[in-house]
């Protein structure tokens, strides 16, 4: 059976078992209809021109794990940012793991989507925010139809979260192949502030396909720093759909670090619904072999006096493929917009590919918009300079790559996380540079 | 220490060095002077191991080993150092971190453990004081936004850190005002011992007032055409290179 048919037929069995309110049920049924009508995207869709899901969709995925698997903390400890005190929400094969998690309802909610979707006390919030900004694409619809679990984070107004929140999604390989549909909802009330780290990690060589949807709402003057760590095994693929709606004077940044995985597609969209909003998207991609990472971004400038900053760096080795498709729309009303976009790439191998496509649609006349894209190799003069100081070829290359990515790394606001990412990069480049990267 | 025999080298199939012979012993300071395009920088880069420069024939013997086939980093491990005419800017790597990597890679090549962090900091502090460098300088990105003088000072700082046997200073005086020139040359002089040597490459005699050479060589059209003591530098400063060209024609 084709994956699409399997999903459709499973949906009805699934929907009977889930305890949700009627409105949510209707939302899901409608989403399923939409997925049924559209199916998975193909390369004929303009947005998927450079990324084909075909080979990934061939796997015979289980849609629900047959048994729950308990994993021990010591086996997954290395995936936690354990040197910081944090709230942690852990899922194993899509199911909440209470013994690995530390959730809270004290001042802030850092808990489960399943309870938010089913409990009466969250009903008004769900009705206001659930599935309101995620566009009705086929993949979002699919996720909505199966949305059952994920992280629910609600920071009330005038509240600063006392520690960062980690969302960790593990897959264990109990099934020969597993498809996951995590659904996260993040709400920042007025004047609130939170830092979030999200990671998907497969613990198996069996195929895993994650189709994740995260909706983020930042009310007036809210501040969000969100970090996505994509360093999965080469058997795991991820489609990350993240949507951010911002109100006046809010400041949201999303950093995406893509080092691992087979295929990774990031659909990241910002909608600016107010004035004096700051939206930041930064990313570092370092991949090799036949890895594929696609960043598809959109900033929608709707109101005047807002800013957006995009800075994506990519380093591609072997036969890896990178895609950057960054769209900036400035509506007629959005005067005095400042929108910056830059995408810099290094091709380490002559078989690696980068497809970079900036798209600017500007309807206002008093704006500052810039975009720049570079594709190059490592600078030979710089290589000679480093080597002449006794730094061997491999280390010299690594040092230059690290330097290239550094300005994105240095904007990570959690020092321990920055250290961790530096270490991931050092491991990825297989070097010890003699200083704490 | 360094013996160059009949060295020929080309860049993009154009022959630049046409048979260089040069011998430098421990404790000596040599200067190579010559007009633009005579091959001075090419000589420095070929000896340091820059790949774009093809050594077509001849030998480079450093510390009793033919090094022509060695990579630039391997030559550095043997104790060769090139102070660049145009140091490369590397944003994103601080001077300190760069130095840590370089020192520890050199130690690794010698089979030594990484230098303990405390010793490293002490050494960095000592050597930066020698070059009169501001602390803030050390946490800045390597050469990024440095003035010409700061770049050269940073080169000599690296030399001080790495303690090479032979340092080749390629136009280290260019872009330096008189104060910076004094600091840089003082640094070089303080690093001199009977066991190491310096090869100064320069256009002008000015630097040689500070770093006094034992030998001066004149490089013209890819060959060393005249060698002498430091008085040769004064003669070149006063009369230029034409008289040497005349002498050559006469021969």
XYZ file of C-alpha atoms in Angstrom:
688
model
C 0.000 0.000 0.000
C 1.240 3.462 -0.821
C 2.091 5.585 2.183
C -0.643 8.062 1.335
C -3.332 5.357 1.273
C -1.999 3.857 4.444
C -2.205 7.242 6.168
C -5.766 7.807 5.014
C -7.014 4.421 6.110
C -5.201 4.659 9.450
C -6.680 8.042 10.189
C -10.157 6.813 11.013
C -8.916 4.092 13.340
C -6.672 6.675 15.008
C -9.325 9.323 15.409
C -11.593 6.942 17.387
C -8.943 6.465 20.043
C -8.056 10.022 20.703
C -9.821 12.023 23.292
C -10.346 15.523 21.952
C -12.919 18.195 21.873
C -15.291 18.365 18.938
C -13.729 21.431 17.420
C -10.331 19.786 17.307
C -11.923 16.679 15.846
C -13.456 18.744 13.069
C -10.138 20.482 12.410
C -8.442 17.124 12.036
C -11.099 15.635 9.765
C -10.893 18.649 7.535
C -7.105 18.464 7.496
C -7.292 14.822 6.470
C -9.592 15.720 3.602
C -7.124 18.326 2.498
C -4.214 15.892 2.611
C -6.271 13.326 0.725
C -6.916 15.883 -2.017
C -3.354 17.188 -2.310
C -1.087 14.248 -1.431
C 2.632 14.616 -0.792
C 4.439 17.452 -2.558
C 6.465 16.549 -5.625
C 9.202 18.322 -7.540
C 6.524 19.762 -9.791
C 5.596 22.077 -6.907
C 7.720 25.201 -7.228
C 8.583 25.087 -3.515
C 9.878 21.525 -3.842
C 11.806 21.920 -7.057
C 15.154 20.966 -5.524
C 13.982 18.495 -2.904
C 12.378 15.186 -3.729
C 10.625 13.157 -1.054
C 10.186 10.229 -3.418
C 12.839 7.873 -2.086
C 11.912 8.619 1.512
C 8.217 7.947 0.987
C 8.959 4.470 -0.377
C 9.616 3.061 3.111
C 6.880 1.040 4.750
C 6.451 3.241 7.788
C 4.619 2.245 10.904
C 2.360 5.108 11.860
C 1.951 4.152 15.502
C 4.557 2.294 17.500
C 3.184 -1.050 18.665
C 4.709 -0.927 22.100
C 6.083 1.747 24.308
C 9.772 1.667 24.818
C 11.450 2.864 27.942
C 14.963 4.107 27.460
C 17.343 4.865 30.256
C 18.645 8.314 30.938
C 22.265 7.157 30.804
C 21.777 5.991 27.192
C 20.512 9.337 25.965
C 22.192 11.674 28.427
C 24.550 12.984 25.775
C 21.656 14.445 23.816
C 20.526 16.575 26.736
C 22.111 19.902 27.356
C 22.648 18.595 30.850
C 25.023 21.240 32.071
C 22.215 23.744 32.228
C 19.181 23.599 34.411
C 16.235 23.257 32.052
C 12.689 22.038 31.766
C 12.714 19.004 29.549
C 9.928 17.455 27.523
C 10.934 14.078 26.102
C 9.124 11.910 23.597
C 10.066 8.361 22.688
C 8.657 7.205 19.372
C 6.181 10.051 19.640
C 4.997 9.079 23.123
C 5.648 11.210 26.180
C 8.290 9.834 28.507
C 7.541 10.983 32.039
C 10.674 9.506 33.611
C 13.009 11.425 31.281
C 11.052 14.653 31.430
C 10.817 17.528 33.799
C 7.691 19.475 32.984
C 6.083 22.303 34.892
C 2.826 24.096 35.503
C 4.374 26.482 37.971
C 4.026 30.025 36.564
C 4.566 28.715 33.050
C 3.210 25.686 31.227
C 5.868 23.461 29.748
C 3.914 20.297 29.217
C 2.096 18.133 26.721
C 0.074 18.861 23.656
C -2.131 15.839 24.388
C -3.351 17.380 27.613
C -3.744 20.807 26.046
C -5.879 19.275 23.304
C -8.079 17.336 25.707
C -8.358 19.264 28.967
C -11.126 21.775 29.412
C -8.940 24.384 31.054
C -6.892 24.750 27.858
C -9.917 24.856 25.575
C -9.943 28.653 25.088
C -6.243 28.655 24.302
C -6.531 25.810 21.826
C -9.477 27.487 20.160
C -7.546 30.713 19.870
C -4.213 29.345 18.698
C -4.288 25.751 17.498
C -3.802 25.403 13.743
C -4.378 29.090 13.111
C -1.157 30.123 11.359
C 0.140 26.911 9.808
C -0.746 27.233 6.108
C -2.933 24.457 4.750
C -0.143 22.685 2.908
C -0.428 18.955 2.454
C 2.299 18.208 5.019
C 0.816 20.566 7.599
C -2.604 19.041 6.981
C -1.193 15.571 7.440
C 0.376 16.603 10.729
C -2.817 18.309 11.880
C -4.873 15.212 11.091
C -2.569 13.057 13.217
C -1.730 15.671 15.821
C -1.836 14.007 19.169
C 1.376 14.735 20.993
C 4.113 17.281 21.239
C 5.212 20.114 23.442
C 2.778 22.690 24.727
C 4.491 25.773 26.038
C 2.517 28.654 27.396
C 4.298 31.605 28.965
C 1.740 33.928 30.567
C 2.063 37.658 30.204
C 4.747 39.496 32.193
C 6.557 36.214 32.841
C 10.153 35.362 32.166
C 10.686 31.601 32.029
C 13.152 30.819 34.827
C 15.081 28.331 32.708
C 15.268 27.187 29.114
C 12.990 24.452 27.806
C 14.328 21.444 25.900
C 12.122 19.418 23.598
C 13.709 16.073 22.754
C 12.224 13.588 20.314
C 13.856 10.138 20.356
C 13.078 7.247 18.082
C 14.138 3.768 19.122
C 13.829 1.531 16.079
C 11.293 -0.842 17.567
C 9.579 -0.599 14.215
C 11.491 -1.304 11.014
C 10.516 2.176 9.878
C 8.598 4.814 11.753
C 6.779 7.966 10.798
C 6.290 10.613 13.454
C 4.027 13.672 13.488
C 4.964 15.801 16.487
C 2.881 18.907 17.004
C 4.127 21.764 19.144
C 2.381 24.904 20.258
C 4.276 27.795 21.824
C 2.500 30.862 23.180
C 4.299 33.865 24.592
C 2.055 36.317 26.379
C 2.775 40.052 26.444
C 6.193 40.934 27.920
C 7.149 37.301 28.314
C 10.488 35.722 27.547
C 11.595 32.139 26.907
C 14.435 30.130 25.367
C 13.679 26.803 23.693
C 15.942 24.060 22.362
C 14.481 21.407 20.072
C 16.147 18.232 18.924
C 15.143 15.106 17.015
C 17.354 12.121 17.592
C 17.130 8.616 16.229
C 18.736 5.888 18.311
C 18.494 3.320 15.534
C 19.619 2.726 11.990
C 16.047 1.994 10.980
C 14.385 4.634 8.850
C 12.579 7.448 10.617
C 10.549 10.176 8.969
C 9.425 13.052 11.137
C 6.897 15.553 9.883
C 6.835 18.149 12.630
C 4.676 21.243 12.940
C 5.358 24.013 15.438
C 3.175 27.081 15.802
C 4.576 29.991 17.736
C 2.663 33.067 18.859
C 4.508 36.029 20.321
C 2.291 38.695 21.792
C 3.363 42.315 22.327
C 6.963 42.832 23.528
C 7.547 39.086 23.936
C 11.050 37.746 23.403
C 11.787 34.267 22.056
C 15.071 32.505 21.287
C 14.515 29.139 19.655
C 17.301 26.739 18.727
C 16.860 23.715 16.501
C 19.583 21.088 16.557
C 19.440 18.776 13.572
C 22.262 16.301 13.980
C 20.422 13.050 13.376
C 21.612 9.743 11.962
C 21.832 9.222 8.232
C 18.755 6.971 8.406
C 16.543 9.750 9.732
C 14.726 12.417 7.744
C 12.989 15.480 9.051
C 10.440 17.863 7.642
C 10.244 20.724 10.097
C 7.374 23.154 9.609
C 7.616 26.138 11.923
C 5.416 29.221 11.842
C 5.794 32.326 13.939
C 3.243 35.092 14.381
C 4.509 38.224 16.071
C 2.732 41.226 17.556
C 4.059 44.752 18.199
C 7.574 45.167 19.597
C 8.176 41.448 19.882
C 11.540 39.923 19.100
C 11.829 36.323 17.885
C 14.882 34.492 16.654
C 15.201 30.966 15.352
C 18.585 29.318 14.881
C 18.785 26.083 12.935
C 21.920 23.946 13.103
C 21.801 21.228 10.473
C 24.674 18.772 10.618
C 23.024 15.390 10.327
C 20.135 13.408 8.898
C 19.419 11.985 5.476
C 17.017 14.619 4.230
C 16.080 17.728 6.175
C 13.571 20.245 5.007
C 12.922 23.368 7.076
C 9.825 25.342 6.261
C 10.147 28.428 8.406
C 7.756 31.352 8.142
C 7.359 34.585 10.057
C 4.224 36.692 9.975
C 4.628 40.188 11.358
C 1.281 41.375 12.689
C 2.264 44.607 14.361
C 4.852 47.366 14.335
C 8.457 47.483 15.530
C 8.850 43.741 15.276
C 12.220 42.075 14.973
C 12.443 38.640 13.334
C 15.711 36.743 13.044
C 16.474 33.494 11.238
C 19.951 32.100 11.272
C 21.347 28.774 10.292
C 24.533 26.794 9.915
C 24.497 23.741 7.686
C 27.503 21.413 7.515
C 26.816 18.223 5.594
C 28.577 15.505 3.626
C 28.028 12.165 1.849
C 24.620 12.331 0.193
C 22.958 14.435 2.861
C 20.361 16.955 1.785
C 19.311 20.079 3.687
C 16.693 22.478 2.371
C 15.902 25.800 4.043
C 12.684 27.319 2.790
C 12.006 30.591 4.560
C 9.448 33.348 4.385
C 9.153 36.646 6.174
C 5.877 38.406 5.650
C 6.205 42.115 6.438
C 2.648 43.281 6.868
C 2.944 46.379 9.068
C 5.343 49.343 9.015
C 8.601 49.830 10.959
C 9.655 46.208 11.291
C 12.901 44.381 10.738
C 13.938 40.943 9.602
C 17.396 39.397 9.522
C 18.295 36.202 7.736
C 21.786 34.751 7.817
C 22.330 31.210 6.559
C 25.735 29.632 6.120
C 26.353 26.288 4.472
C 29.367 24.031 4.022
C 28.860 21.139 1.643
C 31.207 18.207 1.144
C 31.094 15.039 -0.980
C 27.833 14.752 -2.921
C 25.719 16.641 -0.433
C 23.026 19.015 -1.598
C 21.922 22.273 -0.048
C 18.911 24.396 -0.892
C 18.190 27.900 0.293
C 14.950 29.450 -0.816
C 14.395 32.655 1.081
C 11.355 34.743 0.386
C 10.705 38.199 1.739
C 7.336 39.833 1.115
C 6.896 43.505 1.991
C 3.292 44.612 1.780
C 2.311 48.070 0.586
C 1.507 49.199 4.131
C 4.826 47.960 5.489
C 6.764 51.195 4.993
C 10.132 51.672 6.714
C 10.774 47.958 6.632
C 14.370 46.825 7.057
C 14.840 43.346 5.617
C 18.225 41.720 5.300
C 19.009 38.356 3.884
C 22.312 36.677 3.346
C 23.191 33.167 2.275
C 26.858 32.182 2.085
C 28.012 28.810 0.943
C 31.244 26.890 0.661
C 31.460 23.896 -1.618
C 34.275 21.741 -0.299
C 33.882 19.096 -2.989
C 33.242 19.639 -6.688
C 30.409 17.107 -6.515
C 28.474 19.034 -3.872
C 25.562 21.254 -4.911
C 23.886 24.347 -3.555
C 20.689 25.793 -4.979
C 20.240 29.289 -3.623
C 17.204 31.299 -4.545
C 16.419 34.609 -2.878
C 12.948 35.983 -3.641
C 12.018 39.532 -2.773
C 8.510 40.801 -3.350
C 8.336 44.429 -2.336
C 5.191 46.477 -2.683
C 6.152 49.367 -0.390
C 8.367 52.208 -1.637
C 10.193 53.368 1.485
C 12.065 50.257 2.593
C 15.583 48.973 3.022
C 15.929 45.473 1.681
C 19.106 43.681 0.868
C 20.022 40.183 -0.077
C 23.308 38.579 -0.886
C 24.306 35.113 -1.847
C 27.821 33.786 -2.224
C 29.107 30.415 -3.297
C 32.794 29.719 -3.053
C 35.612 27.474 -2.013
C 37.921 27.764 0.946
C 40.361 30.603 0.402
C 43.704 29.184 -0.785
C 45.689 32.108 0.589
C 44.141 31.609 4.009
C 44.929 27.886 3.803
C 48.577 28.626 3.062
C 48.708 31.151 5.873
C 47.448 28.599 8.403
C 49.631 25.810 7.067
C 52.702 28.016 7.200
C 52.100 28.239 10.958
C 52.276 24.466 11.252
C 48.530 23.779 11.098
C 47.979 20.704 8.883
C 45.584 20.662 5.926
C 42.659 18.989 7.730
C 42.850 21.234 10.779
C 43.367 24.322 8.637
C 40.235 23.533 6.622
C 38.283 22.909 9.810
C 39.480 26.171 11.313
C 38.389 28.098 8.235
C 34.999 26.388 8.211
C 34.546 27.143 11.877
C 35.527 30.749 11.241
C 33.030 30.923 8.392
C 30.161 29.781 10.614
C 31.283 31.746 13.629
C 29.100 34.817 13.394
C 25.983 32.660 13.488
C 27.384 30.588 16.356
C 28.302 33.630 18.365
C 24.703 34.842 18.393
C 23.551 31.784 20.372
C 22.547 33.263 23.715
C 22.911 30.170 25.947
C 26.691 29.771 26.508
C 26.474 26.034 27.318
C 24.498 25.459 24.145
C 27.025 27.431 22.154
C 29.794 25.224 23.578
C 27.789 22.148 22.706
C 27.249 23.247 19.126
C 30.938 24.097 18.819
C 31.724 20.555 19.931
C 29.250 19.112 17.452
C 31.018 21.053 14.725
C 34.455 19.892 15.899
C 33.170 16.291 15.868
C 31.575 16.783 12.514
C 34.839 18.099 11.103
C 36.721 15.412 13.026
C 39.281 17.746 14.529
C 40.675 18.907 17.807
C 41.811 22.440 17.251
C 43.604 22.753 20.569
C 41.160 25.250 22.006
C 37.643 24.809 23.233
C 35.676 25.251 20.072
C 70.881 25.763 8.369
C 69.418 26.648 4.967
C 71.094 25.773 1.713
C 69.431 26.705 -1.552
C 71.052 25.252 -4.658
C 70.271 26.309 -8.211
C 66.596 26.926 -7.372
C 64.244 27.468 -10.296
C 60.562 28.187 -9.763
C 57.579 29.183 -11.881
C 54.166 30.664 -11.344
C 51.601 29.712 -13.958
C 54.367 28.507 -16.265
C 56.256 31.763 -16.041
C 59.734 31.259 -14.674
C 60.423 33.707 -11.847
C 63.416 32.218 -10.047
C 66.221 31.344 -12.403
C 68.860 29.579 -10.365
C 69.158 30.880 -6.811
C 72.073 29.857 -4.624
C 72.048 30.878 -0.986
C 73.460 29.567 2.253
C 72.396 30.753 5.687
C 74.020 29.532 8.885
C 72.784 29.615 12.454
C 73.293 32.983 14.141
C 73.322 34.940 10.869
C 71.085 37.650 9.506
C 70.793 37.847 5.721
C 69.002 40.470 3.697
C 67.727 40.128 0.182
C 67.104 43.352 -1.668
C 65.879 43.938 -5.141
C 63.490 45.990 -7.246
C 59.804 45.123 -7.774
C 59.274 41.938 -9.704
C 62.764 40.608 -9.139
C 61.420 37.486 -7.397
C 61.905 38.340 -3.703
C 58.449 37.337 -2.522
C 58.437 34.312 -4.797
C 61.619 33.104 -3.125
C 60.039 33.526 0.323
C 56.887 31.687 -0.718
C 58.699 28.838 -2.458
C 60.871 28.222 0.585
C 57.785 28.289 2.836
C 56.018 25.801 0.562
C 53.241 27.665 -1.224
C 51.673 25.247 -3.680
C 50.911 27.715 -6.459
C 54.638 28.150 -6.879
C 56.145 25.293 -8.774
C 59.703 24.425 -7.970
C 60.986 23.232 -11.341
C 64.512 22.345 -10.325
C 67.145 22.789 -7.631
C 67.272 21.923 -3.971
C 66.138 23.498 -0.720
C 67.987 21.921 2.165
C 66.839 22.949 5.626
C 68.477 21.475 8.714
C 70.173 18.847 6.555
C 66.947 17.705 4.931
C 65.712 18.318 1.400
C 62.315 19.940 2.044
C 61.073 20.585 -1.518
C 58.495 17.811 -1.243
C 57.242 18.795 2.207
C 53.928 20.551 2.817
C 53.991 24.063 4.261
C 52.899 22.805 7.695
C 55.654 20.177 7.740
C 58.229 22.850 6.929
C 56.856 24.920 9.788
C 57.211 21.930 12.116
C 60.892 21.792 11.180
C 61.306 25.387 12.297
C 60.674 27.512 9.256
C 58.613 30.674 9.606
C 57.403 33.184 7.040
C 56.243 36.606 8.119
C 53.783 37.521 5.382
C 53.942 40.675 3.343
C 50.136 40.627 3.281
C 48.842 38.653 6.282
C 45.452 37.080 5.562
C 42.372 38.254 7.464
C 40.457 35.416 9.090
C 37.259 36.694 10.708
C 35.834 34.389 13.346
C 39.122 33.077 14.757
C 40.709 35.081 17.553
C 44.455 35.683 17.670
C 44.599 33.676 20.901
C 42.719 30.666 19.553
C 44.731 30.722 16.353
C 47.939 30.704 18.363
C 46.715 27.872 20.573
C 45.948 25.762 17.503
C 49.281 26.566 15.877
C 51.356 25.905 19.014
C 49.598 22.638 19.769
C 49.775 21.391 16.182
C 53.516 22.048 16.242
C 53.788 20.193 19.533
C 51.721 17.326 18.165
C 54.167 17.047 15.255
C 56.970 16.816 17.800
C 55.116 14.097 19.679
C 54.315 16.372 22.600
C 51.069 16.795 24.510
C 49.040 19.991 24.203
C 50.585 22.855 26.101
C 48.832 23.291 29.478
C 46.412 26.230 29.332
C 48.251 28.066 32.092
C 51.619 27.888 30.305
C 49.951 28.927 27.071
C 48.446 32.043 28.628
C 51.739 32.918 30.289
C 53.607 32.576 27.019
C 51.020 34.602 25.136
C 51.271 37.332 27.761
C 55.064 37.431 27.683
C 55.351 37.515 23.938
C 52.601 40.064 23.461
C 54.394 42.362 25.907
C 57.551 41.963 23.861
C 55.670 43.389 20.885
C 53.931 46.011 23.009
C 50.546 44.564 22.096
C 47.313 45.493 23.812
C 45.445 42.659 25.565
C 42.315 43.468 23.586
C 44.235 42.755 20.441
C 44.505 39.078 21.370
C 40.765 38.496 21.456
C 40.174 40.187 18.124
C 39.670 38.153 14.966
C 42.947 37.328 13.274
C 44.097 40.335 11.235
C 40.510 41.480 10.674
C 40.420 45.244 10.525
C 44.032 45.438 11.738
C 46.051 48.412 10.548
C 49.120 47.656 8.441
C 51.324 48.084 11.501
C 49.157 45.853 13.682
C 49.271 43.111 11.075
C 53.062 43.165 10.953
C 53.331 43.282 14.724
C 51.026 40.306 14.877
C 53.280 38.427 12.452
C 56.286 38.969 14.686
C 54.186 38.028 17.709
C 53.486 34.704 15.992
C 57.182 34.330 15.303
C 57.893 34.951 18.975
C 55.333 32.326 19.957
C 56.525 29.676 17.511
C 60.272 30.281 18.039
C 61.393 29.195 14.578
C 64.952 28.302 13.611
C 64.729 30.379 10.476
C 62.392 33.340 10.105
C 61.859 34.844 6.678
C 60.536 38.391 6.979
C 58.861 39.313 3.711
C 58.645 43.124 3.427
C 57.933 43.362 7.126
C 58.752 47.066 6.993
C 56.153 47.975 4.386
C 53.256 49.922 5.834
C 55.035 50.623 9.122
C 55.526 54.062 10.610
C 58.761 54.727 12.439
C 57.455 53.761 15.890
C 55.970 50.499 14.695
C 59.153 49.773 12.773
C 61.157 50.187 15.976
C 58.836 47.922 17.982
C 58.815 45.244 15.303
C 62.589 45.270 14.807
C 63.199 45.317 18.554
C 61.015 42.239 18.770
C 62.975 40.481 16.046
C 66.314 41.419 17.633
C 65.267 40.157 21.037
C 64.354 36.824 19.498
C 67.767 36.392 17.885
C 70.087 33.754 19.301
C 73.188 31.988 18.083
C 70.996 29.044 17.115
C 68.501 30.750 14.869
C 68.706 32.846 11.747
C 66.756 35.573 9.987
C 66.265 36.276 6.305
C 65.012 39.807 5.728
C 63.429 40.620 2.401
C 63.077 44.315 1.753
C 62.981 47.114 -0.761
C 64.597 49.613 1.480
C 67.714 49.941 3.539
C 65.641 51.590 6.315
C 64.731 48.332 8.077
C 68.365 47.226 7.968
C 69.288 50.094 10.300
C 67.309 48.251 12.930
C 67.823 44.618 11.982
C 71.453 44.703 11.001
C 72.389 42.089 8.422
C 75.619 40.132 8.221
C 75.120 39.645 4.499
C 73.193 41.521 1.842
C 72.214 39.887 -1.441
C 70.860 41.588 -4.513
C 68.138 39.766 -6.392
C 67.651 40.793 -10.010
C 65.526 39.005 -12.574
C 65.355 35.814 -10.562
C 69.019 35.528 -9.692
C 71.262 36.655 -6.884
C 73.664 38.869 -8.794
C 75.669 40.383 -6.005
C 76.401 39.662 -2.362
C 78.236 41.701 0.212
C 78.179 43.105 3.735
C 75.729 45.649 5.118
C 77.505 48.485 3.270
C 75.997 47.079 0.073
C 72.587 48.104 1.348
C 73.702 51.742 1.698
C 75.111 51.717 -1.780
C 71.814 50.422 -3.166
C 69.890 53.030 -1.234
C 72.062 55.783 -2.660
C 72.573 54.622 -6.228
C 69.681 52.282 -6.959
C 70.120 49.102 -8.966
C 71.259 50.483 -12.319
C 74.938 50.258 -11.551
C 74.564 46.538 -10.853
C 72.748 46.092 -14.114
C 75.629 47.892 -15.842
C 78.118 45.594 -14.141
C 76.113 42.593 -15.301
C 76.107 43.821 -18.888
C 79.857 44.338 -18.727
C 80.314 40.734 -17.649
